[in-house]
PDB file of C-alpha atoms in Angstrom:
ATOM      1  CA  MET A   1     -14.495  14.659  -9.462  1.00  0.00           C
ATOM      2  CA  TRP A   2     -12.265  15.057  -7.739  1.00  0.00           C
ATOM      3  CA  GLN A   3     -11.523  13.273  -3.913  1.00  0.00           C
ATOM      4  CA  ALA A   4      -8.311  14.771  -1.806  1.00  0.00           C
ATOM      5  CA  VAL A   5      -6.158  11.855  -1.143  1.00  0.00           C
ATOM      6  CA  SER A   6      -6.369  11.125   2.747  1.00  0.00           C
ATOM      7  CA  ARG A   7      -2.791   9.782   4.637  1.00  0.00           C
ATOM      8  CA  ALA A   8      -4.133   6.490   5.238  1.00  0.00           C
ATOM      9  CA  GLU A   9      -3.878   6.098   1.129  1.00  0.00           C
ATOM     10  CA  TRP A  10      -0.636   7.405   1.131  1.00  0.00           C
ATOM     11  CA  GLY A  11      -0.079   5.056   3.146  1.00  0.00           C
ATOM     12  CA  ALA A  12      -1.364   2.669   1.100  1.00  0.00           C
ATOM     13  CA  ALA A  13       0.519   3.205  -1.646  1.00  0.00           C
ATOM     14  CA  GLY A  14       3.396   4.386  -0.263  1.00  0.00           C
ATOM     15  CA  ALA A  15       3.057   0.090   1.005  1.00  0.00           C
ATOM     16  CA  SER A  16       2.221  -0.881  -2.659  1.00  0.00           C
ATOM     17  CA  THR A  17       5.433   0.660  -3.661  1.00  0.00           C
ATOM     18  CA  LEU A  18       8.034  -0.921  -0.631  1.00  0.00           C
ATOM     19  CA  LEU A  19       6.382  -4.302  -2.228  1.00  0.00           C
ATOM     20  CA  LEU A  20       7.105  -3.657  -4.940  1.00  0.00           C
ATOM     21  CA  ILE A  21      10.514  -2.261  -4.606  1.00  0.00           C
ATOM     22  CA  PHE A  22      11.353  -4.874  -1.861  1.00  0.00           C
ATOM     23  CA  SER A  23      10.135  -7.338  -4.827  1.00  0.00           C
ATOM     24  CA  PHE A  24      12.291  -7.420  -6.710  1.00  0.00           C
ATOM     25  CA  PRO A  25      15.992  -9.175  -6.977  1.00  0.00           C
ATOM     26  CA  ASN A  26      18.426  -7.743  -5.492  1.00  0.00           C
ATOM     27  CA  PHE A  27      16.251  -7.306  -2.396  1.00  0.00           C
ATOM     28  CA  GLU A  28      15.743 -11.884  -2.817  1.00  0.00           C
ATOM     29  CA  LEU A  29      12.347 -11.112  -1.434  1.00  0.00           C
ATOM     30  CA  TYR A  30      10.834 -12.596  -5.107  1.00  0.00           C
ATOM     31  CA  PRO A  31       7.390 -13.579  -2.569  1.00  0.00           C
ATOM     32  CA  LEU A  32       6.395  -9.430  -2.477  1.00  0.00           C
ATOM     33  CA  ALA A  33       5.081  -9.677  -5.526  1.00  0.00           C
ATOM     34  CA  TRP A  34       1.905 -11.255  -5.368  1.00  0.00           C
ATOM     35  CA  ILE A  35       0.830  -8.444  -3.090  1.00  0.00           C
ATOM     36  CA  ALA A  36       2.659  -6.092  -3.736  1.00  0.00           C
ATOM     37  CA  LEU A  37      -0.286  -4.217  -5.035  1.00  0.00           C
ATOM     38  CA  VAL A  38      -2.987  -5.326  -2.834  1.00  0.00           C
ATOM     39  CA  PRO A  39      -3.095  -1.906  -0.602  1.00  0.00           C
ATOM     40  CA  LEU A  40      -2.680   0.206  -3.438  1.00  0.00           C
ATOM     41  CA  LEU A  41      -5.698  -2.105  -5.278  1.00  0.00           C
ATOM     42  CA  VAL A  42      -7.890  -1.753  -1.916  1.00  0.00           C
ATOM     43  CA  VAL A  43      -7.438   1.607  -1.448  1.00  0.00           C
ATOM     44  CA  ILE A  44      -8.584   2.364  -4.698  1.00  0.00           C
ATOM     45  CA  ALA A  45     -11.696  -0.009  -4.538  1.00  0.00           C
ATOM     46  CA  ARG A  46     -12.815   1.374  -1.283  1.00  0.00           C
ATOM     47  CA  ARG A  47     -13.082   4.913  -2.785  1.00  0.00           C
ATOM     48  CA  PRO A  48     -12.926   4.681  -6.714  1.00  0.00           C
ATOM     49  CA  SER A  49     -11.708   8.643  -7.412  1.00  0.00           C
ATOM     50  CA  PRO A  50     -10.518   8.246 -11.306  1.00  0.00           C
ATOM     51  CA  LEU A  51      -8.685  11.313 -10.318  1.00  0.00           C
ATOM     52  CA  LYS A  52      -7.639  10.059  -6.836  1.00  0.00           C
ATOM     53  CA  ALA A  53      -5.839   6.636  -8.363  1.00  0.00           C
ATOM     54  CA  PHE A  54      -3.948   8.160 -11.409  1.00  0.00           C
ATOM     55  CA  ALA A  55      -2.414  10.108  -8.610  1.00  0.00           C
ATOM     56  CA  LEU A  56      -1.167   7.219  -6.483  1.00  0.00           C
ATOM     57  CA  GLY A  57      -0.653   5.362  -9.362  1.00  0.00           C
ATOM     58  CA  TRP A  58       1.252   7.668 -10.697  1.00  0.00           C
ATOM     59  CA  ALA A  59       3.504   8.315  -7.564  1.00  0.00           C
ATOM     60  CA  THR A  60       3.799   4.566  -6.675  1.00  0.00           C
ATOM     61  CA  GLY A  61       5.229   3.612 -10.299  1.00  0.00           C
ATOM     62  CA  SER A  62       7.740   6.746 -10.173  1.00  0.00           C
ATOM     63  CA  ALA A  63       8.625   5.635  -6.802  1.00  0.00           C
ATOM     64  CA  PHE A  64       8.816   2.780  -7.871  1.00  0.00           C
ATOM     65  CA  PHE A  65      10.988   3.562 -11.254  1.00  0.00           C
ATOM     66  CA  TYR A  66      13.313   5.560  -9.738  1.00  0.00           C
ATOM     67  CA  ALA A  67      14.452   3.533  -6.604  1.00  0.00           C
ATOM     68  CA  THR A  68      14.336  -0.616  -9.144  1.00  0.00           C
ATOM     69  CA  CYS A  69      15.918   1.758 -12.135  1.00  0.00           C
ATOM     70  CA  TYR A  70      18.813   3.098 -10.087  1.00  0.00           C
ATOM     71  CA  TRP A  71      21.145   1.458 -12.686  1.00  0.00           C
ATOM     72  CA  LEU A  72      20.687   3.480 -15.649  1.00  0.00           C
ATOM     73  CA  THR A  73      22.860   6.010 -13.863  1.00  0.00           C
ATOM     74  CA  TYR A  74      25.922   3.495 -13.435  1.00  0.00           C
ATOM     75  CA  SER A  75      26.586   4.066 -17.227  1.00  0.00           C
ATOM     76  CA  MET A  76      26.492   8.292 -16.645  1.00  0.00           C
ATOM     77  CA  ILE A  77      28.684   8.468 -13.994  1.00  0.00           C
ATOM     78  CA  HIS A  78      31.499   5.405 -15.781  1.00  0.00           C
ATOM     79  CA  TYR A  79      31.226   6.690 -18.699  1.00  0.00           C
ATOM     80  CA  GLY A  80      29.821  10.714 -19.223  1.00  0.00           C
ATOM     81  CA  GLY A  81      31.572  11.538 -16.654  1.00  0.00           C
ATOM     82  CA  LEU A  82      28.466  12.611 -14.828  1.00  0.00           C
ATOM     83  CA  PRO A  83      28.783  13.282  -9.989  1.00  0.00           C
ATOM     84  CA  THR A  84      26.763  11.229  -8.994  1.00  0.00           C
ATOM     85  CA  VAL A  85      24.408  14.115  -7.718  1.00  0.00           C
ATOM     86  CA  LEU A  86      23.579  15.033 -10.940  1.00  0.00           C
ATOM     87  CA  ALA A  87      22.812  11.824 -12.690  1.00  0.00           C
ATOM     88  CA  TYR A  88      20.798  10.010  -9.624  1.00  0.00           C
ATOM     89  CA  LEU A  89      18.477  13.778 -10.190  1.00  0.00           C
ATOM     90  CA  LEU A  90      18.887  13.173 -14.211  1.00  0.00           C
ATOM     91  CA  LEU A  91      17.245  10.166 -13.163  1.00  0.00           C
ATOM     92  CA  ILE A  92      14.263  12.176 -11.848  1.00  0.00           C
ATOM     93  CA  PRO A  93      12.005  13.021 -15.469  1.00  0.00           C
ATOM     94  CA  ALA A  94      12.927   9.411 -16.481  1.00  0.00           C
ATOM     95  CA  ALA A  95      10.789   7.835 -13.690  1.00  0.00           C
ATOM     96  CA  VAL A  96       7.835  10.057 -13.563  1.00  0.00           C
ATOM     97  CA  VAL A  97       7.707   9.534 -16.940  1.00  0.00           C
ATOM     98  CA  ILE A  98       7.316   5.205 -16.785  1.00  0.00           C
ATOM     99  CA  GLY A  99       5.830   6.038 -13.907  1.00  0.00           C
ATOM    100  CA  ILE A 100       2.358   7.263 -15.856  1.00  0.00           C
ATOM    101  CA  PHE A 101       1.942   3.459 -16.417  1.00  0.00           C
ATOM    102  CA  PRO A 102       0.606   2.367 -13.073  1.00  0.00           C
ATOM    103  CA  GLY A 103      -1.108   5.569 -12.983  1.00  0.00           C
ATOM    104  CA  ILE A 104      -3.052   4.802 -16.069  1.00  0.00           C
ATOM    105  CA  PHE A 105      -3.480   1.541 -14.369  1.00  0.00           C
ATOM    106  CA  ALA A 106      -4.709   2.604 -11.622  1.00  0.00           C
ATOM    107  CA  TRP A 107      -7.384   5.689 -12.846  1.00  0.00           C
ATOM    108  CA  LEU A 108      -8.664   2.055 -14.950  1.00  0.00           C
ATOM    109  CA  MET A 109      -9.575   0.292 -12.188  1.00  0.00           C
ATOM    110  CA  ALA A 110     -11.055   3.304 -10.146  1.00  0.00           C
ATOM    111  CA  LEU A 111     -13.644   4.007 -14.360  1.00  0.00           C
ATOM    112  CA  ALA A 112     -14.508   0.100 -14.289  1.00  0.00           C
ATOM    113  CA  ILE A 113     -15.396  -0.611 -10.374  1.00  0.00           C
ATOM    114  CA  ARG A 114     -16.844   2.792 -10.609  1.00  0.00           C
ATOM    115  CA  HIS A 115     -19.347   1.717 -12.740  1.00  0.00           C
ATOM    116  CA  TRP A 116     -19.425  -2.172 -12.207  1.00  0.00           C
ATOM    117  CA  GLY A 117     -18.675  -2.643  -9.307  1.00  0.00           C
ATOM    118  CA  TYR A 118     -15.902  -4.422  -6.878  1.00  0.00           C
ATOM    119  CA  MET A 119     -15.499  -7.841  -9.045  1.00  0.00           C
ATOM    120  CA  THR A 120     -13.840  -5.748 -11.817  1.00  0.00           C
ATOM    121  CA  LEU A 121     -10.729  -5.519  -9.716  1.00  0.00           C
ATOM    122  CA  LEU A 122     -10.933  -9.181 -11.594  1.00  0.00           C
ATOM    123  CA  LEU A 123     -10.133  -6.158 -14.473  1.00  0.00           C
ATOM    124  CA  ALA A 124      -6.359  -5.982 -13.456  1.00  0.00           C
ATOM    125  CA  PRO A 125      -3.776  -7.936 -14.487  1.00  0.00           C
ATOM    126  CA  VAL A 126      -5.600  -7.479 -18.070  1.00  0.00           C
ATOM    127  CA  PHE A 127      -5.134  -3.812 -17.517  1.00  0.00           C
ATOM    128  CA  TRP A 128      -1.659  -3.986 -15.999  1.00  0.00           C
ATOM    129  CA  THR A 129      -0.581  -6.688 -18.843  1.00  0.00           C
ATOM    130  CA  ALA A 130      -2.249  -4.556 -21.886  1.00  0.00           C
ATOM    131  CA  LEU A 131      -0.134  -1.679 -20.477  1.00  0.00           C
ATOM    132  CA  GLU A 132       3.257  -2.895 -20.279  1.00  0.00           C
ATOM    133  CA  TRP A 133       2.484  -4.319 -23.889  1.00  0.00           C
ATOM    134  CA  PHE A 134       2.416  -0.916 -24.598  1.00  0.00           C
ATOM    135  CA  ARG A 135       4.967   0.421 -22.695  1.00  0.00           C
ATOM    136  CA  LEU A 136       6.707  -0.771 -24.534  1.00  0.00           C
ATOM    137  CA  GLY A 137       6.008  -0.266 -27.607  1.00  0.00           C
ATOM    138  CA  VAL A 138       5.504   3.925 -26.387  1.00  0.00           C
ATOM    139  CA  THR A 139       8.784   3.915 -25.046  1.00  0.00           C
ATOM    140  CA  GLY A 140      10.544   0.901 -26.032  1.00  0.00           C
ATOM    141  CA  GLN A 141      11.384   0.026 -22.672  1.00  0.00           C
ATOM    142  CA  LEU A 142      10.184  -2.644 -20.616  1.00  0.00           C
ATOM    143  CA  TRP A 143      12.191  -2.338 -17.507  1.00  0.00           C
ATOM    144  CA  ASN A 144      11.010  -3.761 -14.301  1.00  0.00           C
ATOM    145  CA  ALA A 145       8.057  -5.433 -15.631  1.00  0.00           C
ATOM    146  CA  LEU A 146       6.555  -7.265 -13.350  1.00  0.00           C
ATOM    147  CA  GLY A 147       6.915 -10.792 -13.864  1.00  0.00           C
ATOM    148  CA  TYR A 148      10.965 -10.279 -13.958  1.00  0.00           C
ATOM    149  CA  SER A 149      10.692 -10.051 -10.538  1.00  0.00           C
ATOM    150  CA  GLN A 150      10.517 -14.056 -10.209  1.00  0.00           C
ATOM    151  CA  ALA A 151      13.640 -14.010 -12.682  1.00  0.00           C
ATOM    152  CA  TYR A 152      14.992 -16.643 -10.277  1.00  0.00           C
ATOM    153  CA  HIS A 153      13.013 -19.308 -10.015  1.00  0.00           C
ATOM    154  CA  SER A 154      12.135 -21.307 -11.988  1.00  0.00           C
ATOM    155  CA  PHE A 155       9.223 -22.364 -10.837  1.00  0.00           C
ATOM    156  CA  LEU A 156       6.942 -18.818 -11.093  1.00  0.00           C
ATOM    157  CA  ILE A 157       8.086 -18.121 -14.369  1.00  0.00           C
ATOM    158  CA  GLN A 158       6.481 -21.922 -16.466  1.00  0.00           C
ATOM    159  CA  SER A 159       3.592 -19.341 -17.434  1.00  0.00           C
ATOM    160  CA  ALA A 160       6.636 -17.205 -19.575  1.00  0.00           C
ATOM    161  CA  THR A 161       6.785 -20.034 -21.787  1.00  0.00           C
ATOM    162  CA  TRP A 162       3.492 -19.643 -23.682  1.00  0.00           C
ATOM    163  CA  GLY A 163       3.432 -15.430 -23.195  1.00  0.00           C
ATOM    164  CA  GLY A 164       7.164 -14.680 -21.985  1.00  0.00           C
ATOM    165  CA  VAL A 165       7.001 -11.967 -19.820  1.00  0.00           C
ATOM    166  CA  TYR A 166       4.140 -10.847 -19.999  1.00  0.00           C
ATOM    167  CA  ALA A 167       2.132 -13.835 -18.595  1.00  0.00           C
ATOM    168  CA  VAL A 168       4.405 -13.609 -15.570  1.00  0.00           C
ATOM    169  CA  SER A 169       3.096  -9.700 -15.044  1.00  0.00           C
ATOM    170  CA  PHE A 170      -0.146 -11.367 -15.526  1.00  0.00           C
ATOM    171  CA  LEU A 171      -0.391 -14.263 -12.907  1.00  0.00           C
ATOM    172  CA  ILE A 172       0.753 -11.765 -10.533  1.00  0.00           C
ATOM    173  CA  VAL A 173      -1.501  -9.374 -11.054  1.00  0.00           C
ATOM    174  CA  ALA A 174      -4.001 -11.558 -10.451  1.00  0.00           C
ATOM    175  CA  ILE A 175      -3.604 -13.319  -7.645  1.00  0.00           C
ATOM    176  CA  ASN A 176      -3.020  -9.620  -6.354  1.00  0.00           C
ATOM    177  CA  SER A 177      -6.395  -8.838  -7.431  1.00  0.00           C
ATOM    178  CA  ILE A 178      -8.005 -12.231  -5.915  1.00  0.00           C
ATOM    179  CA  ILE A 179      -6.482 -10.881  -2.876  1.00  0.00           C
ATOM    180  CA  ALA A 180      -7.899  -6.881  -2.902  1.00  0.00           C
ATOM    181  CA  LEU A 181     -11.163  -7.933  -3.820  1.00  0.00           C
ATOM    182  CA  LEU A 182     -11.192 -10.706  -0.467  1.00  0.00           C
ATOM    183  CA  VAL A 183     -10.265  -7.888   1.188  1.00  0.00           C
ATOM    184  CA  THR A 184     -12.489  -5.348   0.495  1.00  0.00           C
TER     185      THR A 184
END
């Protein structure tokens, strides 16, 4: 059943979006990735409505990808000769499509929490990583996988030796899910 999304829930999704954006290399705030999903996960855990969770996750993912994949407009503007405004407008559909994957993540989390309780927050790294892998298979791109946020910090990406960017993403989401479980 659909539950209306409150301002506080949109605010939590917005906080996750901003934390994700600022955790990427352009801002040099990489530690934010380790807490970026906590607001979204807490909101989902407190009121696990799958449709609402999907909407929040999709909005979070779409805004995150739009803000962090801005560099895709460079070739459209400089080599394709498109006006800047048009290039940024053309980025919207791609961000909305790729944003579906965080939406599916949030939907799966809501379903799991609804059926098995708060402890299933610990499944978040499995769902997130599987969806990053699936995103690569479906779209052919893995731009801005969560593990890339730690790219310039060799100590934090040692797990990439065993599982590439997926292992780093898994660890980041695992920490996020543990914190969300403690908060919830």
